Amino acid sequence: LALSLGSNLAGGYVDQQGGVAPYLTEMGNVVIDVGSQAAPHSVSGVPGASQQYLSQNSVFRLARQQGIDLTGFASDAERLEHVQALLTQGEPRVIEIFQMVGKYLATFIADTHRYLGMTNVILFGRVVRGQAGELIVQEAQRMLQELDPALARSVTIRLAGETDFTRHYGQA
């Protein structure tokens, strides 16, 4: 499974050799939170939609909950860059934000694995750039180990590299 965590959530297939299929599709409507306080999709209003948990929307929502002011920025890209800059400065609230995204990712992988049985998960998109991506992967792996050790051993989660065609698709 290839996942692009950007302005939304897109996904596509990864073959057994780790190659990404030449197309991605919208995955932001996949529900991963059925709780009464689930965040609604920004367009459809579907509560618990993955768009609100595995995209920059999640980072912004969690930043607001952590008391981080993002109102002074002209674009979502600038807001995300600011949060990621705070991460490189070691801001504990931001560390928690990206760890939480990793927990959401583990939930998504566990649920999706039931239907797709994937063994490779490749992440790309601006949310997983730099240290943020490393934190997200580490926490997702930790959570998968906690949720289902056998699944954690059978699924490889990694950040896209230069050989993955990330430059062909831009952001989700």
Tab-separated table of C-alpha atoms in Angstrom:
chain	number	residue	atom	x	y	z
A	1	LEU	CA	0.000	0.000	0.000
A	2	ALA	CA	1.370	3.432	-0.930
A	3	LEU	CA	-0.049	6.327	1.064
A	4	SER	CA	0.379	10.011	0.333
A	5	LEU	CA	-0.232	12.096	3.458
A	6	GLY	CA	-0.645	15.631	2.194
A	7	SER	CA	-3.617	17.982	1.977
A	8	ASN	CA	-5.725	14.826	1.914
A	9	LEU	CA	-5.030	11.083	1.887
A	10	ALA	CA	-4.384	9.193	-1.330
A	11	GLY	CA	-3.359	5.603	-1.800
A	12	GLY	CA	-2.337	3.019	-4.323
A	13	TYR	CA	-0.924	-0.462	-4.604
A	14	VAL	CA	2.630	-1.589	-3.896
A	15	ASP	CA	3.732	-4.873	-5.446
A	16	GLN	CA	5.669	-7.601	-3.622
A	17	GLN	CA	8.946	-6.068	-4.801
A	18	GLY	CA	8.005	-2.711	-3.257
A	19	GLY	CA	7.196	-0.949	-6.530
A	20	VAL	CA	4.340	1.543	-6.535
A	21	ALA	CA	1.575	1.158	-9.143
A	22	PRO	CA	1.313	4.114	-11.560
A	23	TYR	CA	-1.859	5.600	-10.049
A	24	LEU	CA	-3.223	6.811	-6.732
A	25	THR	CA	-6.793	7.270	-5.604
A	26	GLU	CA	-8.675	9.113	-2.868
A	27	MET	CA	-8.692	7.251	0.453
A	28	GLY	CA	-9.759	10.060	2.762
A	29	ASN	CA	-13.281	8.706	3.247
A	30	VAL	CA	-12.143	5.443	4.839
A	31	VAL	CA	-13.471	5.564	8.410
A	32	ILE	CA	-10.905	4.793	11.130
A	33	ASP	CA	-12.569	6.404	14.166
A	34	VAL	CA	-16.074	5.353	15.184
A	35	GLY	CA	-16.007	7.212	18.503
A	36	SER	CA	-18.594	9.823	19.401
A	37	GLN	CA	-15.984	12.611	19.169
A	38	ALA	CA	-14.649	11.546	15.758
A	39	ALA	CA	-13.505	14.401	13.526
A	40	PRO	CA	-15.730	14.833	10.441
A	41	HIS	CA	-14.434	14.800	6.861
A	42	SER	CA	-13.970	18.402	5.677
A	43	VAL	CA	-16.268	17.976	2.656
A	44	SER	CA	-18.538	14.961	3.161
A	45	GLY	CA	-18.929	15.392	6.918
A	46	VAL	CA	-18.446	11.645	7.471
A	47	PRO	CA	-17.293	11.270	11.080
A	48	GLY	CA	-13.997	9.479	11.632
A	49	ALA	CA	-12.844	9.736	8.012
A	50	SER	CA	-9.120	9.068	7.596
A	51	GLN	CA	-8.702	12.431	5.852
A	52	GLN	CA	-8.907	14.005	9.311
A	53	TYR	CA	-6.326	11.611	10.789
A	54	LEU	CA	-3.731	10.965	8.066
A	55	SER	CA	-3.244	14.333	6.382
A	56	GLN	CA	-2.233	17.856	7.255
A	57	ASN	CA	-5.769	18.297	8.631
A	58	SER	CA	-4.796	15.980	11.470
A	59	VAL	CA	-1.639	17.963	12.210
A	60	PHE	CA	-3.598	21.228	12.321
A	61	ARG	CA	-6.387	19.789	14.486
A	62	LEU	CA	-3.908	18.296	16.937
A	63	ALA	CA	-1.880	21.534	16.980
A	64	ARG	CA	-5.008	23.487	17.960
A	65	GLN	CA	-5.669	20.954	20.728
A	66	GLN	CA	-2.085	21.457	21.920
A	67	GLY	CA	-2.523	25.254	21.988
A	68	ILE	CA	-0.281	25.949	18.992
A	69	ASP	CA	-1.456	29.028	17.086
A	70	LEU	CA	-1.409	28.582	13.318
A	71	THR	CA	-3.571	31.573	12.370
A	72	GLY	CA	-0.783	33.845	11.110
A	73	PHE	CA	0.098	31.842	8.010
A	74	ALA	CA	-1.090	32.456	4.450
A	75	SER	CA	-1.359	28.820	3.383
A	76	ASP	CA	-1.708	25.296	4.692
A	77	ALA	CA	1.774	24.529	3.352
A	78	GLU	CA	3.209	27.344	5.518
A	79	ARG	CA	1.259	26.120	8.553
A	80	LEU	CA	2.622	22.604	8.122
A	81	GLU	CA	6.168	23.883	7.575
A	82	HIS	CA	5.870	25.874	10.815
A	83	VAL	CA	4.758	22.826	12.795
A	84	GLN	CA	7.569	20.756	11.277
A	85	ALA	CA	10.068	23.510	12.141
A	86	LEU	CA	8.856	23.381	15.751
A	87	LEU	CA	9.505	19.642	15.644
A	88	THR	CA	13.135	20.173	14.607
A	89	GLN	CA	13.443	22.515	17.603
A	90	GLY	CA	12.322	19.675	19.871
A	91	GLU	CA	8.924	21.134	20.822
A	92	PRO	CA	7.331	18.389	22.996
A	93	ARG	CA	3.754	19.213	21.934
A	94	VAL	CA	4.710	18.734	18.295
A	95	ILE	CA	6.459	15.449	19.031
A	96	GLU	CA	3.136	14.277	20.494
A	97	ILE	CA	1.293	15.440	17.369
A	98	PHE	CA	3.364	13.323	14.992
A	99	GLN	CA	3.346	10.368	17.371
A	100	MET	CA	-0.452	10.584	17.372
A	101	VAL	CA	-0.481	10.562	13.558
A	102	GLY	CA	1.649	7.401	13.805
A	103	LYS	CA	-0.972	5.825	16.077
A	104	TYR	CA	-3.675	6.718	13.574
A	105	LEU	CA	-1.556	5.176	10.817
A	106	ALA	CA	-1.195	1.932	12.783
A	107	THR	CA	-4.979	1.764	13.153
A	108	PHE	CA	-5.427	2.405	9.430
A	109	ILE	CA	-2.876	-0.289	8.527
A	110	ALA	CA	-4.426	-2.844	10.886
A	111	ASP	CA	-7.915	-2.210	9.504
A	112	THR	CA	-6.803	-2.105	5.869
A	113	HIS	CA	-4.700	-5.248	6.216
A	114	ARG	CA	-7.860	-7.265	6.866
A	115	TYR	CA	-9.013	-6.522	3.318
A	116	LEU	CA	-5.821	-6.022	1.324
A	117	GLY	CA	-3.337	-8.231	3.152
A	118	MET	CA	-0.469	-5.918	2.228
A	119	THR	CA	3.099	-6.503	3.371
A	120	ASN	CA	4.632	-3.181	2.283
A	121	VAL	CA	3.456	0.297	3.245
A	122	ILE	CA	5.290	3.193	1.609
A	123	LEU	CA	4.599	6.717	2.844
A	124	PHE	CA	5.087	9.976	1.037
A	125	GLY	CA	3.591	13.461	0.935
A	126	ARG	CA	4.495	16.617	2.772
A	127	VAL	CA	3.217	15.444	6.179
A	128	VAL	CA	5.923	12.754	6.338
A	129	ARG	CA	8.856	14.935	5.323
A	130	GLY	CA	11.911	14.945	7.521
A	131	GLN	CA	11.806	14.159	11.209
A	132	ALA	CA	7.977	14.088	11.162
A	133	GLY	CA	7.992	11.055	8.874
A	134	GLU	CA	10.521	9.254	11.031
A	135	LEU	CA	8.390	9.826	14.147
A	136	ILE	CA	5.219	8.718	12.375
A	137	VAL	CA	6.842	5.470	11.162
A	138	GLN	CA	8.398	4.705	14.562
A	139	GLU	CA	5.118	5.210	16.395
A	140	ALA	CA	3.121	3.256	13.815
A	141	GLN	CA	5.517	0.330	14.151
A	142	ARG	CA	5.355	0.520	17.956
A	143	MET	CA	1.550	0.621	17.930
A	144	LEU	CA	1.272	-2.250	15.460
A	145	GLN	CA	3.527	-4.306	17.731
A	146	GLU	CA	1.189	-3.493	20.623
A	147	LEU	CA	-2.009	-4.160	18.655
A	148	ASP	CA	-0.928	-7.292	16.786
A	149	PRO	CA	2.674	-8.545	17.026
A	150	ALA	CA	2.206	-10.983	14.127
A	151	LEU	CA	0.927	-8.181	11.891
A	152	ALA	CA	3.805	-5.930	12.975
A	153	ARG	CA	6.268	-8.626	11.870
A	154	SER	CA	4.556	-9.130	8.506
A	155	VAL	CA	4.160	-5.482	7.427
A	156	THR	CA	7.066	-3.215	6.513
A	157	ILE	CA	6.404	0.523	6.866
A	158	ARG	CA	8.863	2.900	5.274
A	159	LEU	CA	9.208	6.380	3.909
A	160	ALA	CA	9.421	6.736	0.146
A	161	GLY	CA	12.889	7.165	-1.292
A	162	GLU	CA	14.161	8.726	-4.463
A	163	THR	CA	13.575	5.484	-6.379
A	164	ASP	CA	9.875	5.499	-5.528
A	165	PHE	CA	8.093	7.696	-8.035
A	166	THR	CA	7.056	10.331	-5.476
A	167	ARG	CA	8.027	13.209	-7.757
A	168	HIS	CA	5.581	12.043	-10.432
A	169	TYR	CA	2.498	12.590	-8.326
A	170	GLY	CA	3.110	15.613	-6.115
A	171	GLN	CA	1.057	15.725	-2.951
A	172	ALA	CA	-2.235	14.092	-2.107
